[in-house]
Amino acid sequence: AVRRAFEACEAMLEVSDDAMQAEAESERALQGLELQVWLELDGFLRRFAANRATLIGGTGAPAPKQLLGLLPPPPESGWPDDFMLDTIAADLRKAATRRRSQTTLSYQNDPAPFIPAHRHYPLRRRAQRLSYSIWIVLKEPGLDLQPLLDTESTTDRLRMVLLRLRELLAREESGS
């Protein structure tokens, strides 16, 4: 009986190891997808930065501060040299720190404060928030977002983001 219990425990540990390995692979895939979204968003915004800055409340940032607060830590190899969103987020972080040290925090002082996600903020939660909030930059009148809301998977929503970014760029390049 002890031997069977021991064998059952070993089998459970093997299954647990397989599940942990699958989860780790899933996390790596999600992280890669999240980084791809940020890289393509950066390229998209660089192309349209002059028009977008006026659309996003005149902040001078090509995307809402709340979205830029979700920017993940740089990948191991670092962001590409022409990646602008990390520079903008760093500038917003410095300005927010200065503002907090100079004034009392209130909604009137800054109705849309820059609040960056902590560097240890969980990847899955950050990616989930990104998969919804990025649409503030990608939407246009008449775009039905219900399919996005009906999509349960964060990775599927991020894939929808990539398709939308590529669709908008292709439309711009074709002039339609």
JSON list of C-alpha atoms in Angstrom, two decimals, residues 53-154:
[
{"chain": "A", "resi": 53, "resn": "ALA", "atom": "CA", "xyz": [-0.73, 63.79, -30.40]},
{"chain": "A", "resi": 54, "resn": "THR", "atom": "CA", "xyz": [-3.58, 66.18, -31.05]},
{"chain": "A", "resi": 55, "resn": "LEU", "atom": "CA", "xyz": [-6.17, 63.42, -30.79]},
{"chain": "A", "resi": 56, "resn": "ILE", "atom": "CA", "xyz": [-5.04, 62.18, -27.37]},
{"chain": "A", "resi": 57, "resn": "GLY", "atom": "CA", "xyz": [-6.07, 65.21, -25.38]},
{"chain": "A", "resi": 58, "resn": "GLY", "atom": "CA", "xyz": [-3.20, 67.42, -26.51]},
{"chain": "A", "resi": 59, "resn": "THR", "atom": "CA", "xyz": [-0.76, 65.77, -24.09]},
{"chain": "A", "resi": 60, "resn": "GLY", "atom": "CA", "xyz": [2.06, 65.65, -26.61]},
{"chain": "A", "resi": 61, "resn": "ALA", "atom": "CA", "xyz": [2.21, 61.89, -26.07]},
{"chain": "A", "resi": 62, "resn": "PRO", "atom": "CA", "xyz": [1.18, 59.73, -29.02]},
{"chain": "A", "resi": 63, "resn": "ALA", "atom": "CA", "xyz": [-0.88, 57.47, -26.72]},
{"chain": "A", "resi": 64, "resn": "PRO", "atom": "CA", "xyz": [-2.83, 57.94, -23.50]},
{"chain": "A", "resi": 65, "resn": "LYS", "atom": "CA", "xyz": [-0.75, 58.00, -20.32]},
{"chain": "A", "resi": 66, "resn": "GLN", "atom": "CA", "xyz": [-2.84, 55.17, -18.89]},
{"chain": "A", "resi": 67, "resn": "LEU", "atom": "CA", "xyz": [-1.79, 52.97, -21.80]},
{"chain": "A", "resi": 68, "resn": "LEU", "atom": "CA", "xyz": [1.87, 53.94, -21.52]},
{"chain": "A", "resi": 69, "resn": "GLY", "atom": "CA", "xyz": [1.71, 53.01, -17.84]},
{"chain": "A", "resi": 70, "resn": "LEU", "atom": "CA", "xyz": [1.34, 49.38, -18.97]},
{"chain": "A", "resi": 71, "resn": "LEU", "atom": "CA", "xyz": [4.66, 49.36, -20.85]},
{"chain": "A", "resi": 72, "resn": "PRO", "atom": "CA", "xyz": [6.55, 46.29, -19.64]},
{"chain": "A", "resi": 73, "resn": "PRO", "atom": "CA", "xyz": [10.17, 46.29, -18.54]},
{"chain": "A", "resi": 74, "resn": "PRO", "atom": "CA", "xyz": [12.53, 46.14, -21.52]},
{"chain": "A", "resi": 75, "resn": "PRO", "atom": "CA", "xyz": [13.20, 42.73, -23.02]},
{"chain": "A", "resi": 76, "resn": "GLU", "atom": "CA", "xyz": [16.54, 41.08, -22.19]},
{"chain": "A", "resi": 77, "resn": "SER", "atom": "CA", "xyz": [18.06, 42.47, -25.39]},
{"chain": "A", "resi": 78, "resn": "GLY", "atom": "CA", "xyz": [16.63, 45.94, -24.68]},
{"chain": "A", "resi": 79, "resn": "TRP", "atom": "CA", "xyz": [14.22, 47.97, -26.77]},
{"chain": "A", "resi": 80, "resn": "PRO", "atom": "CA", "xyz": [15.27, 48.79, -30.34]},
{"chain": "A", "resi": 81, "resn": "ASP", "atom": "CA", "xyz": [17.16, 52.08, -30.72]},
{"chain": "A", "resi": 82, "resn": "ASP", "atom": "CA", "xyz": [14.23, 53.73, -32.52]},
{"chain": "A", "resi": 83, "resn": "PHE", "atom": "CA", "xyz": [11.64, 52.59, -29.96]},
{"chain": "A", "resi": 84, "resn": "MET", "atom": "CA", "xyz": [10.09, 55.83, -28.68]},
{"chain": "A", "resi": 85, "resn": "LEU", "atom": "CA", "xyz": [7.49, 54.66, -26.15]},
{"chain": "A", "resi": 86, "resn": "ASP", "atom": "CA", "xyz": [10.02, 53.84, -23.44]},
{"chain": "A", "resi": 87, "resn": "THR", "atom": "CA", "xyz": [11.50, 57.33, -23.73]},
{"chain": "A", "resi": 88, "resn": "ILE", "atom": "CA", "xyz": [8.05, 58.91, -23.54]},
{"chain": "A", "resi": 89, "resn": "ALA", "atom": "CA", "xyz": [7.12, 56.73, -20.54]},
{"chain": "A", "resi": 90, "resn": "ALA", "atom": "CA", "xyz": [10.39, 57.68, -18.80]},
{"chain": "A", "resi": 91, "resn": "ASP", "atom": "CA", "xyz": [9.67, 61.38, -19.40]},
{"chain": "A", "resi": 92, "resn": "LEU", "atom": "CA", "xyz": [6.12, 60.95, -18.05]},
{"chain": "A", "resi": 93, "resn": "ARG", "atom": "CA", "xyz": [7.50, 59.13, -14.99]},
{"chain": "A", "resi": 94, "resn": "LYS", "atom": "CA", "xyz": [9.93, 61.99, -14.27]},
{"chain": "A", "resi": 95, "resn": "ALA", "atom": "CA", "xyz": [7.23, 64.63, -14.75]},
{"chain": "A", "resi": 96, "resn": "ALA", "atom": "CA", "xyz": [4.82, 62.74, -12.48]},
{"chain": "A", "resi": 97, "resn": "THR", "atom": "CA", "xyz": [7.49, 62.42, -9.78]},
{"chain": "A", "resi": 98, "resn": "ARG", "atom": "CA", "xyz": [8.24, 66.14, -10.03]},
{"chain": "A", "resi": 99, "resn": "ARG", "atom": "CA", "xyz": [4.53, 67.02, -9.90]},
{"chain": "A", "resi": 100, "resn": "ARG", "atom": "CA", "xyz": [3.96, 64.83, -6.83]},
{"chain": "A", "resi": 101, "resn": "SER", "atom": "CA", "xyz": [6.84, 66.48, -5.01]},
{"chain": "A", "resi": 102, "resn": "GLN", "atom": "CA", "xyz": [5.64, 70.00, -5.83]},
{"chain": "A", "resi": 103, "resn": "THR", "atom": "CA", "xyz": [1.88, 69.85, -5.31]},
{"chain": "A", "resi": 104, "resn": "THR", "atom": "CA", "xyz": [-0.80, 68.12, -3.38]},
{"chain": "A", "resi": 105, "resn": "LEU", "atom": "CA", "xyz": [-2.22, 65.31, -5.42]},
{"chain": "A", "resi": 106, "resn": "SER", "atom": "CA", "xyz": [-5.71, 66.03, -6.66]},
{"chain": "A", "resi": 107, "resn": "TYR", "atom": "CA", "xyz": [-7.87, 65.28, -9.63]},
{"chain": "A", "resi": 108, "resn": "GLN", "atom": "CA", "xyz": [-7.89, 68.98, -10.56]},
{"chain": "A", "resi": 109, "resn": "ASN", "atom": "CA", "xyz": [-4.10, 69.09, -10.77]},
{"chain": "A", "resi": 110, "resn": "ASP", "atom": "CA", "xyz": [-3.91, 66.11, -13.10]},
{"chain": "A", "resi": 111, "resn": "PRO", "atom": "CA", "xyz": [-7.17, 64.46, -14.20]},
{"chain": "A", "resi": 112, "resn": "ALA", "atom": "CA", "xyz": [-5.25, 61.70, -16.03]},
{"chain": "A", "resi": 113, "resn": "PRO", "atom": "CA", "xyz": [-2.08, 61.04, -14.02]},
{"chain": "A", "resi": 114, "resn": "PHE", "atom": "CA", "xyz": [0.68, 58.81, -15.27]},
{"chain": "A", "resi": 115, "resn": "ILE", "atom": "CA", "xyz": [0.77, 55.75, -13.04]},
{"chain": "A", "resi": 116, "resn": "PRO", "atom": "CA", "xyz": [3.22, 53.15, -14.33]},
{"chain": "A", "resi": 117, "resn": "ALA", "atom": "CA", "xyz": [2.71, 49.50, -13.53]},
{"chain": "A", "resi": 118, "resn": "HIS", "atom": "CA", "xyz": [5.26, 48.25, -11.02]},
{"chain": "A", "resi": 119, "resn": "ARG", "atom": "CA", "xyz": [8.11, 46.30, -12.60]},
{"chain": "A", "resi": 120, "resn": "HIS", "atom": "CA", "xyz": [6.86, 43.20, -10.75]},
{"chain": "A", "resi": 121, "resn": "TYR", "atom": "CA", "xyz": [3.26, 43.66, -11.88]},
{"chain": "A", "resi": 122, "resn": "PRO", "atom": "CA", "xyz": [2.12, 40.22, -13.10]},
{"chain": "A", "resi": 123, "resn": "LEU", "atom": "CA", "xyz": [2.68, 39.67, -16.82]},
{"chain": "A", "resi": 124, "resn": "ARG", "atom": "CA", "xyz": [-0.70, 38.03, -17.34]},
{"chain": "A", "resi": 125, "resn": "ARG", "atom": "CA", "xyz": [-2.62, 40.90, -15.69]},
{"chain": "A", "resi": 126, "resn": "ARG", "atom": "CA", "xyz": [-0.61, 43.58, -17.53]},
{"chain": "A", "resi": 127, "resn": "ALA", "atom": "CA", "xyz": [-1.17, 41.85, -20.87]},
{"chain": "A", "resi": 128, "resn": "GLN", "atom": "CA", "xyz": [-4.87, 41.46, -20.11]},
{"chain": "A", "resi": 129, "resn": "ARG", "atom": "CA", "xyz": [-5.24, 45.18, -19.37]},
{"chain": "A", "resi": 130, "resn": "LEU", "atom": "CA", "xyz": [-3.25, 46.02, -22.51]},
{"chain": "A", "resi": 131, "resn": "SER", "atom": "CA", "xyz": [-5.46, 43.77, -24.65]},
{"chain": "A", "resi": 132, "resn": "TYR", "atom": "CA", "xyz": [-8.47, 45.94, -23.75]},
{"chain": "A", "resi": 133, "resn": "SER", "atom": "CA", "xyz": [-7.04, 49.43, -23.24]},
{"chain": "A", "resi": 134, "resn": "ILE", "atom": "CA", "xyz": [-4.99, 49.61, -26.45]},
{"chain": "A", "resi": 135, "resn": "TRP", "atom": "CA", "xyz": [-8.20, 49.92, -28.43]},
{"chain": "A", "resi": 136, "resn": "ILE", "atom": "CA", "xyz": [-8.50, 53.57, -27.38]},
{"chain": "A", "resi": 137, "resn": "VAL", "atom": "CA", "xyz": [-5.72, 54.18, -29.90]},
{"chain": "A", "resi": 138, "resn": "LEU", "atom": "CA", "xyz": [-6.96, 51.74, -32.56]},
{"chain": "A", "resi": 139, "resn": "LYS", "atom": "CA", "xyz": [-10.68, 52.37, -32.65]},
{"chain": "A", "resi": 140, "resn": "GLU", "atom": "CA", "xyz": [-12.48, 54.52, -35.15]},
{"chain": "A", "resi": 141, "resn": "PRO", "atom": "CA", "xyz": [-16.15, 55.48, -35.49]},
{"chain": "A", "resi": 142, "resn": "GLY", "atom": "CA", "xyz": [-18.32, 52.53, -36.41]},
{"chain": "A", "resi": 143, "resn": "LEU", "atom": "CA", "xyz": [-15.80, 49.86, -35.36]},
{"chain": "A", "resi": 144, "resn": "ASP", "atom": "CA", "xyz": [-17.66, 47.07, -33.57]},
{"chain": "A", "resi": 145, "resn": "LEU", "atom": "CA", "xyz": [-15.68, 46.12, -30.46]},
{"chain": "A", "resi": 146, "resn": "GLN", "atom": "CA", "xyz": [-18.16, 43.48, -29.28]},
{"chain": "A", "resi": 147, "resn": "PRO", "atom": "CA", "xyz": [-16.05, 40.62, -30.74]},
{"chain": "A", "resi": 148, "resn": "LEU", "atom": "CA", "xyz": [-13.17, 41.90, -28.62]},
{"chain": "A", "resi": 149, "resn": "LEU", "atom": "CA", "xyz": [-15.32, 41.85, -25.50]},
{"chain": "A", "resi": 150, "resn": "ASP", "atom": "CA", "xyz": [-16.59, 38.37, -26.35]},
{"chain": "A", "resi": 151, "resn": "THR", "atom": "CA", "xyz": [-13.04, 37.00, -26.68]},
{"chain": "A", "resi": 152, "resn": "GLU", "atom": "CA", "xyz": [-12.02, 35.27, -23.44]},
{"chain": "A", "resi": 153, "resn": "SER", "atom": "CA", "xyz": [-8.35, 34.71, -24.22]},
{"chain": "A", "resi": 154, "resn": "THR", "atom": "CA", "xyz": [-5.83, 37.48, -23.63]}
]
